[in-house]
Coordinates of C-alpha atoms and ligand atoms in Angstrom, one line a residue:
X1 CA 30.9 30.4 -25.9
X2 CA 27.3 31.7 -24.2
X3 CA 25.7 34.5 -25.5
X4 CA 26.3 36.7 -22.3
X5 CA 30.4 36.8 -22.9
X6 CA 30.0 37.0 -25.6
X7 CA 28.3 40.5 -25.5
X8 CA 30.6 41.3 -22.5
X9 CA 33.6 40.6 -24.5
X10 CA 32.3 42.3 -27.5
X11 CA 31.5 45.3 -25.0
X12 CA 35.4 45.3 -23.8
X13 CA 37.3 44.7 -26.3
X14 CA 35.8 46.3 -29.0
X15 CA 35.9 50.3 -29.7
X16 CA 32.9 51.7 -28.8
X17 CA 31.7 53.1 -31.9
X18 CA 28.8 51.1 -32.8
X19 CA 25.2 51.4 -30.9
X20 CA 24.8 47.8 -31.4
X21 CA 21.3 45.5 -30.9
X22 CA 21.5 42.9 -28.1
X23 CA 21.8 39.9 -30.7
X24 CA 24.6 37.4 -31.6
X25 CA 23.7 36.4 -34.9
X26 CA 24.6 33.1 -35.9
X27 CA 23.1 32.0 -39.2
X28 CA 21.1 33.1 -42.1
X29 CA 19.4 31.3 -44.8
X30 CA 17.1 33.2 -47.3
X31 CA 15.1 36.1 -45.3
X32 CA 15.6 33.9 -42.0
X33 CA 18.4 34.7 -39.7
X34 CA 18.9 32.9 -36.1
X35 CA 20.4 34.1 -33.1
X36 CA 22.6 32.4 -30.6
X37 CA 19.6 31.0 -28.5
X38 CA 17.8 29.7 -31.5
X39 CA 15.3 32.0 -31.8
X40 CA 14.1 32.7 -35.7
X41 CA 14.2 36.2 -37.0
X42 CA 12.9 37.6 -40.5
X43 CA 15.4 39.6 -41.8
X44 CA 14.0 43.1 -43.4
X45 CA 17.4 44.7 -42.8
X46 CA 19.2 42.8 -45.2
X47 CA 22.6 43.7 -43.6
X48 CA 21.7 47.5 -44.7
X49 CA 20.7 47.0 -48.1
X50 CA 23.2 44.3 -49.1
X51 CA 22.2 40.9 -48.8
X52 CA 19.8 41.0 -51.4
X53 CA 19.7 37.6 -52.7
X54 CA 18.9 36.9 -48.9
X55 CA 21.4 34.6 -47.0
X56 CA 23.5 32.4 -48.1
X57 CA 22.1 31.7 -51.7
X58 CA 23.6 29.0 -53.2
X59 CA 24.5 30.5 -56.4
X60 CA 26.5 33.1 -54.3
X61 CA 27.6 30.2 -51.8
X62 CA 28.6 28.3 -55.0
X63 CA 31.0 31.1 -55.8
X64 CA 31.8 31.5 -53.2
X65 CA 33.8 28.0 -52.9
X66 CA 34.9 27.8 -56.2
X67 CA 36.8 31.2 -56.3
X68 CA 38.4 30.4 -52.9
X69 CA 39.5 27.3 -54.6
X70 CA 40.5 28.8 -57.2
X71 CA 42.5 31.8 -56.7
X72 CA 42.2 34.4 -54.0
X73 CA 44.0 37.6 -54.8
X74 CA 46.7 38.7 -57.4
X75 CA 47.7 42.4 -57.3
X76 CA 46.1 45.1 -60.1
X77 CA 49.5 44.8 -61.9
X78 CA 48.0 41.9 -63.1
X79 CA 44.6 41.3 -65.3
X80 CA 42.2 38.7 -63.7
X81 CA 39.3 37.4 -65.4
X82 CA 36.5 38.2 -63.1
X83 CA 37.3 41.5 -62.7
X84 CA 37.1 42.0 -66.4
X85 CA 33.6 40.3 -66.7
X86 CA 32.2 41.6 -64.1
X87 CA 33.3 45.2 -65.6
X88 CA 31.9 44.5 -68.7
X89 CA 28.9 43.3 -67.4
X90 CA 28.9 46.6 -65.6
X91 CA 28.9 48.8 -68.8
X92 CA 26.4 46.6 -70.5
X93 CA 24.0 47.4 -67.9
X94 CA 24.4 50.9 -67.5
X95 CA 25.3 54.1 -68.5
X96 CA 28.8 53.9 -68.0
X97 CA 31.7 53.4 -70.3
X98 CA 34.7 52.8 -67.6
X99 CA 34.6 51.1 -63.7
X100 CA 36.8 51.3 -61.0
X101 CA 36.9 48.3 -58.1
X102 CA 37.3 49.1 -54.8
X103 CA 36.4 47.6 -51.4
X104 CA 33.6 49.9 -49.8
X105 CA 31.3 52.4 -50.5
X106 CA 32.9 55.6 -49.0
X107 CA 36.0 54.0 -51.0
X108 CA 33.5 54.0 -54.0
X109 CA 33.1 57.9 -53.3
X110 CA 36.3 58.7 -52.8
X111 CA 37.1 57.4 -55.8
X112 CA 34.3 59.6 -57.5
X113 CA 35.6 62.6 -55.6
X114 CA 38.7 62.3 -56.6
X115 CA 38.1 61.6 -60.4
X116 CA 35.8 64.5 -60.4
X117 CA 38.7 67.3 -59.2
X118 CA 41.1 66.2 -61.6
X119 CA 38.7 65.9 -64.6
X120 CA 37.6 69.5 -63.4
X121 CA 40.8 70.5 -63.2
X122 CA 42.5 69.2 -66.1
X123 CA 39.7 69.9 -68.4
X124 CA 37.2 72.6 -67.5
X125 CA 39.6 74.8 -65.1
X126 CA 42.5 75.0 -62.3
X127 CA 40.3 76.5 -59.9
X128 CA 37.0 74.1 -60.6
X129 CA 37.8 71.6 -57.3
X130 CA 34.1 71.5 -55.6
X131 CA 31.5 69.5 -54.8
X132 CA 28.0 70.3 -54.0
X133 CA 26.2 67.8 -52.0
X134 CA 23.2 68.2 -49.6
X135 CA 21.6 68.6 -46.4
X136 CA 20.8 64.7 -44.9
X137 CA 23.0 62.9 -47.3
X138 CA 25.2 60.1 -46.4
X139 CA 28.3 59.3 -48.3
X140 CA 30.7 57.0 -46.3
X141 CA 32.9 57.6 -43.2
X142 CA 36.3 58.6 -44.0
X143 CA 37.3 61.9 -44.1
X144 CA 36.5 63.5 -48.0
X145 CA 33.0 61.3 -47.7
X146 CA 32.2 61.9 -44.3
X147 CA 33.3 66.2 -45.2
X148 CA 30.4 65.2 -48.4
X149 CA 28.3 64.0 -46.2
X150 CA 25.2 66.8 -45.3
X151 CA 24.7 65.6 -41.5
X152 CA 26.7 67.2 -39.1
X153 CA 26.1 64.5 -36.4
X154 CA 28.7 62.7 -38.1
X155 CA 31.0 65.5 -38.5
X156 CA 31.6 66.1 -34.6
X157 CA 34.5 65.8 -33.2
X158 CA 36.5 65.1 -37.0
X159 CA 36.9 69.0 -37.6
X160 CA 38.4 70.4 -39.4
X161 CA 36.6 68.5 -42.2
X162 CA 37.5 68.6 -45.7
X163 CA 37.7 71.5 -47.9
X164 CA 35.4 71.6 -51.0
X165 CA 32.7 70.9 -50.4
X166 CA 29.1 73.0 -50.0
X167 CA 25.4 71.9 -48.7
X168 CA 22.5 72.7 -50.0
X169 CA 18.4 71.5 -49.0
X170 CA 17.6 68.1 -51.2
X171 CA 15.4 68.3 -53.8
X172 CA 15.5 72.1 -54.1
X173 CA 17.1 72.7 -57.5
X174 CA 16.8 76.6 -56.9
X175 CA 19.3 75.9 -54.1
X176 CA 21.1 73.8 -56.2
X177 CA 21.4 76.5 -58.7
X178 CA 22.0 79.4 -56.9
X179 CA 25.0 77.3 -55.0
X180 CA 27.0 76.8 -58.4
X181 CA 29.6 79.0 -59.3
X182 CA 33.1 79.2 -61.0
X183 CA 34.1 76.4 -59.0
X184 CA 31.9 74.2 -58.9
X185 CA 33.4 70.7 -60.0
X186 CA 30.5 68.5 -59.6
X187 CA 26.7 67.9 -58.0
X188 CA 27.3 64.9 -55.8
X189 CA 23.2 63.2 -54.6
X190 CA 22.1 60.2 -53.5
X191 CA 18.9 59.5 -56.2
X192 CA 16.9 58.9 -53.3
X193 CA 18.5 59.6 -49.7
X194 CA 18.7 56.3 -47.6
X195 CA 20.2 56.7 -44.6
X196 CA 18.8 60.4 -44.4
X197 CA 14.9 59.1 -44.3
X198 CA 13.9 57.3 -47.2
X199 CA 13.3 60.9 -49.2
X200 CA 12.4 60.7 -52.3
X201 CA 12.8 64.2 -54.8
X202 CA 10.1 65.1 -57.0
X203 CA 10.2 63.5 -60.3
X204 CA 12.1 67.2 -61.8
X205 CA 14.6 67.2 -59.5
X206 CA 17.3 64.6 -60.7
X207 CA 16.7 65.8 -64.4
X208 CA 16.8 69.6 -63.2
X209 CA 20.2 68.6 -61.6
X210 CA 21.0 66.9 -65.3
X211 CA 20.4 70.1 -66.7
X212 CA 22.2 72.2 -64.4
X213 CA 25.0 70.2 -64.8
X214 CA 25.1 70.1 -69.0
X215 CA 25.0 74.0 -68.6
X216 CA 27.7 74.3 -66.8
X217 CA 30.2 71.2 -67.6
X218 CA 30.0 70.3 -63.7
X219 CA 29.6 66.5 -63.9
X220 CA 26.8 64.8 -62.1
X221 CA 27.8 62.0 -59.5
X222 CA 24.4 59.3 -58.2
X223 CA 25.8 57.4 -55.3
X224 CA 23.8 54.6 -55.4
X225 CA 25.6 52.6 -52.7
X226 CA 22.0 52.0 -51.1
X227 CA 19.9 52.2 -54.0
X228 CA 21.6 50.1 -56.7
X229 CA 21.5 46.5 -58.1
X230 CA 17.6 46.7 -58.1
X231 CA 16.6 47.5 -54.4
X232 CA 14.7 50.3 -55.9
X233 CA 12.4 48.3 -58.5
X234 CA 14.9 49.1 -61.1
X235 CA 18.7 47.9 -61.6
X236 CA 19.9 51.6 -60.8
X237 CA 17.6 53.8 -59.3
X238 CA 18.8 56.9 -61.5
X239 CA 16.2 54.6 -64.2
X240 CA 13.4 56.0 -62.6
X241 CA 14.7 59.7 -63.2
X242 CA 14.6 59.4 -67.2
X243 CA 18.3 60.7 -67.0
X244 CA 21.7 59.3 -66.5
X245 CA 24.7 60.6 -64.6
X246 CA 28.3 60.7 -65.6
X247 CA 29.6 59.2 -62.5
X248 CA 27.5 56.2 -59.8
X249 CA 28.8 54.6 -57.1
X250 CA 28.3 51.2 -55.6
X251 CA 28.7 48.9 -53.1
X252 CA 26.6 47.2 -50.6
X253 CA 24.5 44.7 -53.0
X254 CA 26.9 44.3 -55.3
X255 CA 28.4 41.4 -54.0
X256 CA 25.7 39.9 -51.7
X257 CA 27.7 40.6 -48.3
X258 CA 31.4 40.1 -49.6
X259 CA 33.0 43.8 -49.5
X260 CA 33.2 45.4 -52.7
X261 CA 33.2 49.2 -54.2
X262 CA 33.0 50.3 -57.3
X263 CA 32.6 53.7 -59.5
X264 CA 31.2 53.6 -62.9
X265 CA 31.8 56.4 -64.8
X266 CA 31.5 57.9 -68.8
X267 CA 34.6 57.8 -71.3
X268 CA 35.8 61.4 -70.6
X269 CA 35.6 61.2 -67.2
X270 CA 37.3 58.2 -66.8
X271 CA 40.5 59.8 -68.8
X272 CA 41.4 61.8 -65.9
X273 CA 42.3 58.3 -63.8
X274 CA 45.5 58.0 -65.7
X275 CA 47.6 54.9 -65.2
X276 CA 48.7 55.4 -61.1
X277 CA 46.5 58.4 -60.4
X278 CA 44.4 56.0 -58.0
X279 CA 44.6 52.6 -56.8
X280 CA 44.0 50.0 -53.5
X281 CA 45.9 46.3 -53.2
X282 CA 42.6 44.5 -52.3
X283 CA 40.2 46.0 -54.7
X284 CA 38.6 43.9 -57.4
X285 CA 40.1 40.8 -56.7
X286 CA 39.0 37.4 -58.3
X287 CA 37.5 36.4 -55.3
X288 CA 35.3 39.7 -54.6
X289 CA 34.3 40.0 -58.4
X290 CA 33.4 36.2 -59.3
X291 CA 31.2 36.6 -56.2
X292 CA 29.8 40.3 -57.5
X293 CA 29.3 38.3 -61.3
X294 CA 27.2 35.5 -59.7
X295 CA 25.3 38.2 -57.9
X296 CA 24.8 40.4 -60.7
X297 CA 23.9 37.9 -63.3
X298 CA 21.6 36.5 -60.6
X299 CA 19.8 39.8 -60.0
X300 CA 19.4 40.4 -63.4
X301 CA 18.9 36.7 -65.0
X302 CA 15.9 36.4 -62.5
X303 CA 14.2 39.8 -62.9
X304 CA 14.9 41.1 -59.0
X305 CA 14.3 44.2 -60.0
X306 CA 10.7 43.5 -61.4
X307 CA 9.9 41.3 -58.2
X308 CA 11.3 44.0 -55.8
X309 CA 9.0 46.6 -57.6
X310 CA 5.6 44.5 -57.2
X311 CA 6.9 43.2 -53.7
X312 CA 7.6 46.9 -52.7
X313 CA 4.1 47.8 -54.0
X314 CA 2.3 45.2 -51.7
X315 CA 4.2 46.7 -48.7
X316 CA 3.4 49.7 -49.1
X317 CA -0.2 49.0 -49.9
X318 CA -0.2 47.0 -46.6
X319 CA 1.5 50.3 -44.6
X320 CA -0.8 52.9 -46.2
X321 CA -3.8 50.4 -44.8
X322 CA -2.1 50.8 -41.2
X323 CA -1.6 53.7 -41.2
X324 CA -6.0 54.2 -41.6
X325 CA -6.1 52.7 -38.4
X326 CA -2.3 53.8 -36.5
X327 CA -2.4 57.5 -36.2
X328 CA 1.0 57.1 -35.5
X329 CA 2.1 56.9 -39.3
X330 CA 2.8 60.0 -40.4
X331 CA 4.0 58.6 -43.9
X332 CA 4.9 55.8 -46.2
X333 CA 7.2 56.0 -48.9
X334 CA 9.7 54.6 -50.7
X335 CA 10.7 53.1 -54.3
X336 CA 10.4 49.1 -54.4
X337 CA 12.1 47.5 -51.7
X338 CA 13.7 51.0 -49.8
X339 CA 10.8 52.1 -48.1
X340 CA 10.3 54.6 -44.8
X341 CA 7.9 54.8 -42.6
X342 CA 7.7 58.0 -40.7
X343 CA 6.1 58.1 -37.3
X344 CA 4.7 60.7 -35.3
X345 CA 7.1 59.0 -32.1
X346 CA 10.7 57.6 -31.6
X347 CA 11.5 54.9 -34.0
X348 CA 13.9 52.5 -32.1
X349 CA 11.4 51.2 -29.2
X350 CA 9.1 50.0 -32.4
X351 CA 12.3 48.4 -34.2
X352 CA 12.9 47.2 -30.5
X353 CA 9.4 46.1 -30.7
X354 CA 9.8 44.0 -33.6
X355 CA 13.0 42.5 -32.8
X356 CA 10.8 41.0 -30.0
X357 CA 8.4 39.4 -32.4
X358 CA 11.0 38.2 -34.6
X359 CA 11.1 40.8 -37.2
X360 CA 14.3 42.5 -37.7
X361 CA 14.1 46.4 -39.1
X362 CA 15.7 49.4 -39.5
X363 CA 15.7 53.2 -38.7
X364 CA 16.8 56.0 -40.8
X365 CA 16.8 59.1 -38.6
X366 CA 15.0 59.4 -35.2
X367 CA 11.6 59.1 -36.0
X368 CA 11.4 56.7 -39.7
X369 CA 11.7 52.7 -39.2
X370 CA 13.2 51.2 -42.9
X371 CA 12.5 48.2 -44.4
X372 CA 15.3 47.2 -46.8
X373 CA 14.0 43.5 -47.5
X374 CA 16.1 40.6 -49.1
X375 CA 14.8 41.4 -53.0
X376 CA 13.7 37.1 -52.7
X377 CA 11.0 38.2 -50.3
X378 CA 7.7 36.7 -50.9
X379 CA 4.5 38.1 -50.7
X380 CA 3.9 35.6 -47.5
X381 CA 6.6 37.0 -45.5
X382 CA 5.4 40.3 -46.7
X383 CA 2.0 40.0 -45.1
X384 CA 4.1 38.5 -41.3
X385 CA 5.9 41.8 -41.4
X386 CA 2.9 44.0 -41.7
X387 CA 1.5 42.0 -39.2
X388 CA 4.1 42.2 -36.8
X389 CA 4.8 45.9 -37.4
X390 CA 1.4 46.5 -36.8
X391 CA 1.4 45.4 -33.3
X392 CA 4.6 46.6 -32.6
X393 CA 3.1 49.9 -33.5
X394 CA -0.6 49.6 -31.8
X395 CA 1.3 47.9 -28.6
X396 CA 3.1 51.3 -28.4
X397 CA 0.1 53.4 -28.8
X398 CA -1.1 52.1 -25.2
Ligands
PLP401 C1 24.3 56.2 -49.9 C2 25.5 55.7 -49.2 N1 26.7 56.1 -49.6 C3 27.8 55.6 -49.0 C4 27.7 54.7 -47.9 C5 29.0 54.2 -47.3 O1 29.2 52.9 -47.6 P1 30.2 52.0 -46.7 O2 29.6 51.9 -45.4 O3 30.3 50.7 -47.5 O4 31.5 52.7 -46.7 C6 26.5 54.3 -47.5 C7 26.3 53.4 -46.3 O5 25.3 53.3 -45.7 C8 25.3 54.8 -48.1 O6 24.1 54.5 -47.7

């Protein structure tokens, strides 16, 4: 099938819900990905923050073939033996006591939601049922996470959202504060916002949050969707915060690009999930989780973490020295390999830009491009992204 029906097909028949990049991709291999016409791309978008072994890394591809050879799915009435490694795994490497599979992130949140109104319920009081999220946060696209989520461009149209839930400005604990009241069941924030801007709070603001929280019983809920499984320099970006929460979601990395949720959460908290309070067919199977364990042990066995926090470094090094000379950086930030760039102009015609010169990026927001590299990335193909951006952004400054 040529490339051009292939777009027109893809442009008829599918729902029009997705501003998609003129690219078939066709196959990937480490940080390189090739479209339909050959053409060589470096990959710093990772598939949104999930491939971050890079593509098709053989300890995930080896998985891969073993479990499908192994055994697929068996419904949760039954135990399988991934699922309970890659659980325990979980809890060795975190905060949590308890986890709960599922298939997505916003499935991930909804599952946090939901634990956090009946813990509130059952154990603080009848009346404790809301969530306080805030302004620019993302949180999934069904109904509770897109009603959690603080950006009403994704709300149009979906009204009446969700009741529950209450916005307040990020990083702005006096917000925060004076937004709590009788019933308030939990502080839901992403530990940095991705899809908001790359924002990063000030180093008081998750532990503030901590302490608002222990004051008042209201539990405290990380989604960390974008930022776990080391993509922030750390396994878990709430590390860099000094506290921990009592719930955390993921997805995304977790299982390199095979769809997988899941929400980690303390002892007491988990309680509330009594035997059929929650559930999905699909979630946690053998397959999913022995791909998630060869991920995870991966990530950790070979330091990611470490490398994405002294890769991230010499990125950001490299955009701070562009931005002497391109006026059109506003700012650089970002924690290991989640990093924004905030322009003074449009970000899509410099993504555009790039995509040209084989470097594949991201936006977050109208006027921030994001790199989200493979956590593999060397300091080589470190260097040809900085050089490519570079022009990209000195080319639009003409
Ligand atoms: C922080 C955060 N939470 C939740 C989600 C939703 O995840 P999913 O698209 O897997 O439902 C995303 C997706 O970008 C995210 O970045």
């Amino acid at each position: 099938m040529d490339t051009k029906t292939l777009m027109e097909w893809s442009a008829k028949y599918h729902t029009p819900n997705y501003g998609r990049t003129p690219l078939v991709l066709v196959r990937g291999e480490g940080t390189r990905v090739w479209d339909s016409d050959g053409k060589e791309y470096l990959d710093f978008t990772t598939g949104i923050a999930v491939t971050g072994l890079g593509h098709c890394h053989p300890v995930v591809t080896g998985a891969i073939r073993e479990a499908a050879a192994t055994l697929l799915h068996v419904s949760n009435i039954f135990h399988n033996a991934p699922q309970v490694h890659l659980a325990k795994l979980l809890v060795e490497h975190s905060f949590a006591d308890r986890v709960f599979f599922c298939n997505s992130g916003a499935e991930a949140n909804e599952a946090a939601l939901k634990v956090v109104r009946k813990y509130a319920k059952e154990n603080l009081a009848t009346d404790r049922y809301e969530v306080i999220a805030t302004n620019n946060s993302f949180h999934g696209r069904t109904l509770a996470t897109v009603s959690a989520t603080g950006q009403p461009k994704y709300h149009h149209g979906f009204e009446p959202l969700m009741p529950g839930f209450k916005h307040v400005p990020y990083n702005d604990l006096r917000a925060m504060e004076r937004a709590m009241d009788s019933h308030t069941a939990a502080i839901l924030v992403e530990p940095l916002q991705g899809e908001g801007g790359v924002n990063i709070p000030d180093d008081g603001y998750l532990p503030g949050l901590r302490k608002l929280c222990d004051e008042s019983g209201a539990l405290l809920v990380f989604d960390e969707v974008q930022t776990g499984v080391g993509r922030t320099g750390k396994l878990w970006a709430y590390e860099h915060s000094g506290v921990e929460p009592d719930v955390m979601t993921l997805a995304k990395a977790l299982a390199n690009g095979i769809p997988i949720g899941a929400m980690l959460c303390r002892e007491r908290v988990a309680s509330a999930l009594t035997a059929g309070s929650h559930g999905s067919t699909f979630a946690g199977s053998a397959f999913v989780t022995s791909v998630a364990l060869a991920t995870l042990t991966t990530v950790i066995g070979d330091k990611l973490p470490q490398r994405a926090a002294e890769r991230g470094r010499e990125l950001m090094d490299g955009l701070r020295t562009l931005q002497k000379t391109q006026p059109v950086i506003k700012e650089v930030r970002g924690l290991g390999l989640l990093i924004g760039v905030e322009l003074t102009k449009p970000a899509a015609p410099v993504m555009d830009a790039c995509r040209d010169a084989g470097l594949l990026v991201l936006t977050a927001g109208e006027k921030v491009v994001r790199l989200a590299p493979p956590l593999i990335v060397d300091s080589a193909d470190c260097k040809r992204a900085l050089d490519i951006l570079g022009s990209a952004l000195s080319a639009g400054a003409k």
